[in-house]
mmCIF file with all atom_site columns, C-alpha atoms in Angstrom:
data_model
loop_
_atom_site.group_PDB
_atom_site.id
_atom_site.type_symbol
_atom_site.label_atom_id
_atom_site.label_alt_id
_atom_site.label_comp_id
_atom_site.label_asym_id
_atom_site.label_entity_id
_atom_site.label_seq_id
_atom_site.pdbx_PDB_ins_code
_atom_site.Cartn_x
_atom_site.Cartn_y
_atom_site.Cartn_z
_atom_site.occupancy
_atom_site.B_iso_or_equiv
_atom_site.pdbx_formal_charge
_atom_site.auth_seq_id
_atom_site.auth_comp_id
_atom_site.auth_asym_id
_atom_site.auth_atom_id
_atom_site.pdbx_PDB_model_num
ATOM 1   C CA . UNK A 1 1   ? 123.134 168.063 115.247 1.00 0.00 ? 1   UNK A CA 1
ATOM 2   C CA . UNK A 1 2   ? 123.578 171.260 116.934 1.00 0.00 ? 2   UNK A CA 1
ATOM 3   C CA . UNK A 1 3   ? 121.562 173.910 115.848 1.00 0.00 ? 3   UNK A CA 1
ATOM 4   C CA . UNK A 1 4   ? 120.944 177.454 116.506 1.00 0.00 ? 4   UNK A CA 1
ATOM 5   C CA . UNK A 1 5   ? 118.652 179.777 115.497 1.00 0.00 ? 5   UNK A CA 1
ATOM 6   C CA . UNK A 1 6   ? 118.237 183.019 115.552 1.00 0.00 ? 6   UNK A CA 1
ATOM 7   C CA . UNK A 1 7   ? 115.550 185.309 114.888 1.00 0.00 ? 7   UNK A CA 1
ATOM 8   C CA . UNK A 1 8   ? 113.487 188.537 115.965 1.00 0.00 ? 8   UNK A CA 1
ATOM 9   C CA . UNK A 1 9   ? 115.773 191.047 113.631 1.00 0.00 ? 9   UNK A CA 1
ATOM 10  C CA . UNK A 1 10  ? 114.751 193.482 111.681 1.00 0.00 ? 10  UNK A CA 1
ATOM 11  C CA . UNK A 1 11  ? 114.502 197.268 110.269 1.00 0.00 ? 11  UNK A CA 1
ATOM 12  C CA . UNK A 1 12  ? 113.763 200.132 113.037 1.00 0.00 ? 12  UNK A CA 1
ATOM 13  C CA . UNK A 1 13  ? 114.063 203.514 113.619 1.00 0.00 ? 13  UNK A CA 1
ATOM 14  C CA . UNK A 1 14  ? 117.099 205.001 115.861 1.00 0.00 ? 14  UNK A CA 1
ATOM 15  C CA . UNK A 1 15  ? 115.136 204.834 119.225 1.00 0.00 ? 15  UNK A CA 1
ATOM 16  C CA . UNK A 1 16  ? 113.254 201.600 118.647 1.00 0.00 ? 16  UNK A CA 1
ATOM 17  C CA . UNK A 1 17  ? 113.199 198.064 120.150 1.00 0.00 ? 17  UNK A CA 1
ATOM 18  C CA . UNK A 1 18  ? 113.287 194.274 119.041 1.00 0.00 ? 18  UNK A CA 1
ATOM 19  C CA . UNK A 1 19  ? 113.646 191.393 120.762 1.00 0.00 ? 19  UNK A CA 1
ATOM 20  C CA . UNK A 1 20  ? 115.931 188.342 119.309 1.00 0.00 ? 20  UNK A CA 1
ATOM 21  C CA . UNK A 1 21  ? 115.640 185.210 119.910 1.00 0.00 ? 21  UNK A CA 1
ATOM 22  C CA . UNK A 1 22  ? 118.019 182.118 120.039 1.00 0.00 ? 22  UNK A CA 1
ATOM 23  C CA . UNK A 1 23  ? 116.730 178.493 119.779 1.00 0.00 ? 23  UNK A CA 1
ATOM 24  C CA . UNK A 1 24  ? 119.183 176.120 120.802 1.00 0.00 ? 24  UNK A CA 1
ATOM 25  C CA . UNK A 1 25  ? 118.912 172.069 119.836 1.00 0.00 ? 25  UNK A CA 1
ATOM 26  C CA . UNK A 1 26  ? 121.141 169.472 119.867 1.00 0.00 ? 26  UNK A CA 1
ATOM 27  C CA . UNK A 1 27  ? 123.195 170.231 123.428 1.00 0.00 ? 27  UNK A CA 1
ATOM 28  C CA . UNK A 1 28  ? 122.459 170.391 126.913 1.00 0.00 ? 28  UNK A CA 1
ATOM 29  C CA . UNK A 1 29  ? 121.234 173.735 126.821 1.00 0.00 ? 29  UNK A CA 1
ATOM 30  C CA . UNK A 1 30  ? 121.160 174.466 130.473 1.00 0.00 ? 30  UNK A CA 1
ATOM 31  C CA . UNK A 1 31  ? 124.615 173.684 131.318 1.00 0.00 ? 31  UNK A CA 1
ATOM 32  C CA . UNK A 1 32  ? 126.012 175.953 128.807 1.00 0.00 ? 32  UNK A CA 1
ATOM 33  C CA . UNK A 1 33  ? 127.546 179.377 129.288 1.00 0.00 ? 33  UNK A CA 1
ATOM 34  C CA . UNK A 1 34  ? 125.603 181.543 126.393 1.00 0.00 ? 34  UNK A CA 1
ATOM 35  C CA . UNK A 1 35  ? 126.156 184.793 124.536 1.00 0.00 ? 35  UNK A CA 1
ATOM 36  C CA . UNK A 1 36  ? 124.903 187.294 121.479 1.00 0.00 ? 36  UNK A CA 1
ATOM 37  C CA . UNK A 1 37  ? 127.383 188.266 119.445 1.00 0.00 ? 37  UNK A CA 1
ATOM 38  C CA . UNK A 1 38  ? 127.153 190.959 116.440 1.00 0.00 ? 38  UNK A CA 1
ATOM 39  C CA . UNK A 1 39  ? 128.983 191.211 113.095 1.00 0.00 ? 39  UNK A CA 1
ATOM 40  C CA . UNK A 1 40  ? 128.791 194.712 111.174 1.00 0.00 ? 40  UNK A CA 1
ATOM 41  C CA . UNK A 1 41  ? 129.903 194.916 107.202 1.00 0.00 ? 41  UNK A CA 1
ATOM 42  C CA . UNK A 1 42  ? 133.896 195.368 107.224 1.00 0.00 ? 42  UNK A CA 1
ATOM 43  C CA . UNK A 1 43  ? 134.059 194.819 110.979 1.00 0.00 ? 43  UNK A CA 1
ATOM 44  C CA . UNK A 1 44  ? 134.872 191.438 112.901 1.00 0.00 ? 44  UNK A CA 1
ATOM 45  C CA . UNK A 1 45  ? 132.530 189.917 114.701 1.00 0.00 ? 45  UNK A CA 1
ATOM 46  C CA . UNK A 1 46  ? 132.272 191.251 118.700 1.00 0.00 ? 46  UNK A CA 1
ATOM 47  C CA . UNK A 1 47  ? 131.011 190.082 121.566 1.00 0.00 ? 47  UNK A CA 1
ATOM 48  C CA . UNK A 1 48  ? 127.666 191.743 122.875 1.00 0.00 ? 48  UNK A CA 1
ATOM 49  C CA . UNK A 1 49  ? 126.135 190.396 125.974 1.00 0.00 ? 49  UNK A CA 1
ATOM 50  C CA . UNK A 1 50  ? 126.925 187.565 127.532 1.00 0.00 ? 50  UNK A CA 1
ATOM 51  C CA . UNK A 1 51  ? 125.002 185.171 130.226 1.00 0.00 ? 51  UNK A CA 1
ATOM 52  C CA . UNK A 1 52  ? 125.875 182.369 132.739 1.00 0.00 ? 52  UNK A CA 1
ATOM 53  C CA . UNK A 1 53  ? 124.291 179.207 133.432 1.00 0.00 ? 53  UNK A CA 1
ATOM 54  C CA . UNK A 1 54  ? 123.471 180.822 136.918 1.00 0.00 ? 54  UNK A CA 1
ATOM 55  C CA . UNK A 1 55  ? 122.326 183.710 135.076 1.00 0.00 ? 55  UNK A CA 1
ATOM 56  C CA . UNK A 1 56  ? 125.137 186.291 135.532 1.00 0.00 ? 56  UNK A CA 1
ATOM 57  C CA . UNK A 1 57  ? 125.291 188.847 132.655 1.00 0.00 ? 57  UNK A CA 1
ATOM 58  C CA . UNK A 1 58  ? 128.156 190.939 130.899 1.00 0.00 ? 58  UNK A CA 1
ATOM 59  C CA . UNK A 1 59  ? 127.436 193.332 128.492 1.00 0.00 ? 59  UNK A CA 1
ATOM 60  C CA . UNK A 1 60  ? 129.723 195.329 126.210 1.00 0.00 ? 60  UNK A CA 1
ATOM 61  C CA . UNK A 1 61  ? 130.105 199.353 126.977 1.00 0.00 ? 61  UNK A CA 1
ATOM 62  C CA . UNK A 1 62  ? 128.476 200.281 124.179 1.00 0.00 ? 62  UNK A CA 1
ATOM 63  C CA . UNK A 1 63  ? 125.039 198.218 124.820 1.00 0.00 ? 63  UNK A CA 1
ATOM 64  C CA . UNK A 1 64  ? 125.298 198.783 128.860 1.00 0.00 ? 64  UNK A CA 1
ATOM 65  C CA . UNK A 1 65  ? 122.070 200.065 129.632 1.00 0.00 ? 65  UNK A CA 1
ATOM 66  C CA . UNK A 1 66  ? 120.099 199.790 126.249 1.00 0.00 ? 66  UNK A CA 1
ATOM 67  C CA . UNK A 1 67  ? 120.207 195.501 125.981 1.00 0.00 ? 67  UNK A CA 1
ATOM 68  C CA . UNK A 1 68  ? 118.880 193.415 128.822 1.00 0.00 ? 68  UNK A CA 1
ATOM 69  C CA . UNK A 1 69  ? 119.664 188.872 127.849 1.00 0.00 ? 69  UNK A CA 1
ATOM 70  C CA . UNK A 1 70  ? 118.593 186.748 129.345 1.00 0.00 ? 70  UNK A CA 1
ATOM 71  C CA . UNK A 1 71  ? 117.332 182.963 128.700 1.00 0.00 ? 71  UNK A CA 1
ATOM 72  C CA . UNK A 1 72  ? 115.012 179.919 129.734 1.00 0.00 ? 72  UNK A CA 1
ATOM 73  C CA . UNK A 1 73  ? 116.180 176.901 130.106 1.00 0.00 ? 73  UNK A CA 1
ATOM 74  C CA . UNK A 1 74  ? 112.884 175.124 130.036 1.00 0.00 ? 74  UNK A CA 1
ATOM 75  C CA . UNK A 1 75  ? 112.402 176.425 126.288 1.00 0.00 ? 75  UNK A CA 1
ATOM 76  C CA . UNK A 1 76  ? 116.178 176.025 125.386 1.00 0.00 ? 76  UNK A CA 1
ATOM 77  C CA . UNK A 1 77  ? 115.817 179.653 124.644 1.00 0.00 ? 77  UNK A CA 1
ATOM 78  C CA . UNK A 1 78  ? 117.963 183.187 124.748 1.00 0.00 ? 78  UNK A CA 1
ATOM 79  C CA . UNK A 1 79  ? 116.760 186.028 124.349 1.00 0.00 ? 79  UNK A CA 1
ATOM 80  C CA . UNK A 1 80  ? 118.170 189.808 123.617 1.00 0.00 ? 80  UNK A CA 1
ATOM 81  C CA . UNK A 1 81  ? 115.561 192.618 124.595 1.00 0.00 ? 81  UNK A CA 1
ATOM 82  C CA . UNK A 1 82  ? 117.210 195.608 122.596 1.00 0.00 ? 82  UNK A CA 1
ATOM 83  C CA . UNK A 1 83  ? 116.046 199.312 123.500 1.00 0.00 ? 83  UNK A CA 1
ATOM 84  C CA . UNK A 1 84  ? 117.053 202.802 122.205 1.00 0.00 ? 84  UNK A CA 1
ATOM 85  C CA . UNK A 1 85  ? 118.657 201.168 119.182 1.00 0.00 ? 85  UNK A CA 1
ATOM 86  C CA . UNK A 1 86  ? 121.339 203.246 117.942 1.00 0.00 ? 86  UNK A CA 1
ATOM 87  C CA . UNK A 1 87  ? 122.604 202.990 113.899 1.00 0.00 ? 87  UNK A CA 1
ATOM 88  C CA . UNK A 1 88  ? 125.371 201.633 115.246 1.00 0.00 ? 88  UNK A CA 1
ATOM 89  C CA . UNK A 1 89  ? 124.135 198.821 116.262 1.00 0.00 ? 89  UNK A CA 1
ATOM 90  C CA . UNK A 1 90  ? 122.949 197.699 112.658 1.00 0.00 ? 90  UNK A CA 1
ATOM 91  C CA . UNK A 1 91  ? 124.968 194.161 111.675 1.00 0.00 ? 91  UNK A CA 1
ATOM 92  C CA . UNK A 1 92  ? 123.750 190.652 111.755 1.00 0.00 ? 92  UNK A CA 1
ATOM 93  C CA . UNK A 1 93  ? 123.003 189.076 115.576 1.00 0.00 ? 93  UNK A CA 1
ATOM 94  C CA . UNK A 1 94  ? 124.379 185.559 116.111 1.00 0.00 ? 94  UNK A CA 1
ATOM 95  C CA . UNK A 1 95  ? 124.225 183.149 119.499 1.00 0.00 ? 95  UNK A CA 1
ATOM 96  C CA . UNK A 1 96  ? 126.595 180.507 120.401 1.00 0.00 ? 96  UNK A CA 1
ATOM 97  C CA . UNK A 1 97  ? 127.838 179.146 123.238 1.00 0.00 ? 97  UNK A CA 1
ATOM 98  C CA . UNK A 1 98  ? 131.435 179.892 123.751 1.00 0.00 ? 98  UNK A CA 1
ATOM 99  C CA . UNK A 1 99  ? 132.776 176.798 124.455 1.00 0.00 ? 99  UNK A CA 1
ATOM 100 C CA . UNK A 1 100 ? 130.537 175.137 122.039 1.00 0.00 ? 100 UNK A CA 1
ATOM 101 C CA . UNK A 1 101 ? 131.555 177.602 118.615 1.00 0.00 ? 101 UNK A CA 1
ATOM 102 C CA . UNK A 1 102 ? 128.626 176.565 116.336 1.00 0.00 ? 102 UNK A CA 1
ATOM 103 C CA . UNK A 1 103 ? 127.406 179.225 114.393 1.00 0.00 ? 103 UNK A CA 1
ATOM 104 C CA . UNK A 1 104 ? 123.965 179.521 113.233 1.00 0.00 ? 104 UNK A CA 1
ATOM 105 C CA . UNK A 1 105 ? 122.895 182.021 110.254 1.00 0.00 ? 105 UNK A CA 1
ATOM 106 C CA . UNK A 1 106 ? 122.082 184.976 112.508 1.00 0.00 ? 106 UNK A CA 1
ATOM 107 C CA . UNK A 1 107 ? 119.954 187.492 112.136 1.00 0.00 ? 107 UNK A CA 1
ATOM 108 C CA . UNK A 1 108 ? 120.006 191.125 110.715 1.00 0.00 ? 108 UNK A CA 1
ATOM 109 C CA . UNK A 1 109 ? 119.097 194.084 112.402 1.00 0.00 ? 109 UNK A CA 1
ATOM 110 C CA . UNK A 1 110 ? 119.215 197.313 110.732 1.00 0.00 ? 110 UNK A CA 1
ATOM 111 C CA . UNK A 1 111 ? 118.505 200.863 112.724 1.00 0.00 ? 111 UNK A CA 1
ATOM 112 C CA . UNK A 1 112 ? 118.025 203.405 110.547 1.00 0.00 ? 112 UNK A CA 1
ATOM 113 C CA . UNK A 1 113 ? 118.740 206.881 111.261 1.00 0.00 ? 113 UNK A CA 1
#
């Protein structure tokens, strides 16, 4: 029933940009609390931005400055607008809501060097 879906990865050079995309179904998208989270090969799965139903943003020290999220409610959508992507920041991208813990497939994003 509740479904989210991720998409907007994919392979670019350090310095680059993509913008994800998370399309939420089956909840009361609005009233929800929202975040990206990344998972690298080996490494657990970390929190990467975060946003609000009012719209207040986190964002982890190591994407402060580079990653902007944000989301409309009208679409049921969040998005992650990624500049000067780093190698580092290569892993699979995945949404949820944090109260809600339903995990969609994700979706990869590889920076190559």
């Amino acid at each position: 029933q509740v479904q989210l879906v991720e998409s907007g990865g994919g392979l670019v050079q350090s310095g680059g940009s993509l913008r994800l995309s998370c399309a939420a179904s089956g909840f009361t998208f609005r009233v929800y609390n929202m975040a990206w989270y990344r998972q690298a090969p080996g490494k657990q799965r970390e929190l990467v931005a975060g946003i609000t139903t009012a719209r207040n943003t986190n964002y982890a020290d190591s994407v402060k400055g580079r990653f902007t999220i944000s989301r409309d409610n009208a679409k049921n959508t969040m998005y992650l607008q990624m500049n000067s992507l780093l190698p580092e920041d290569t892993a699979i991208y995945y949404c949820n809501a944090p109260t809600l813990a339903h995990w969609g497939q994700g979706t990869q994003v590889t920076v190559s060097s």
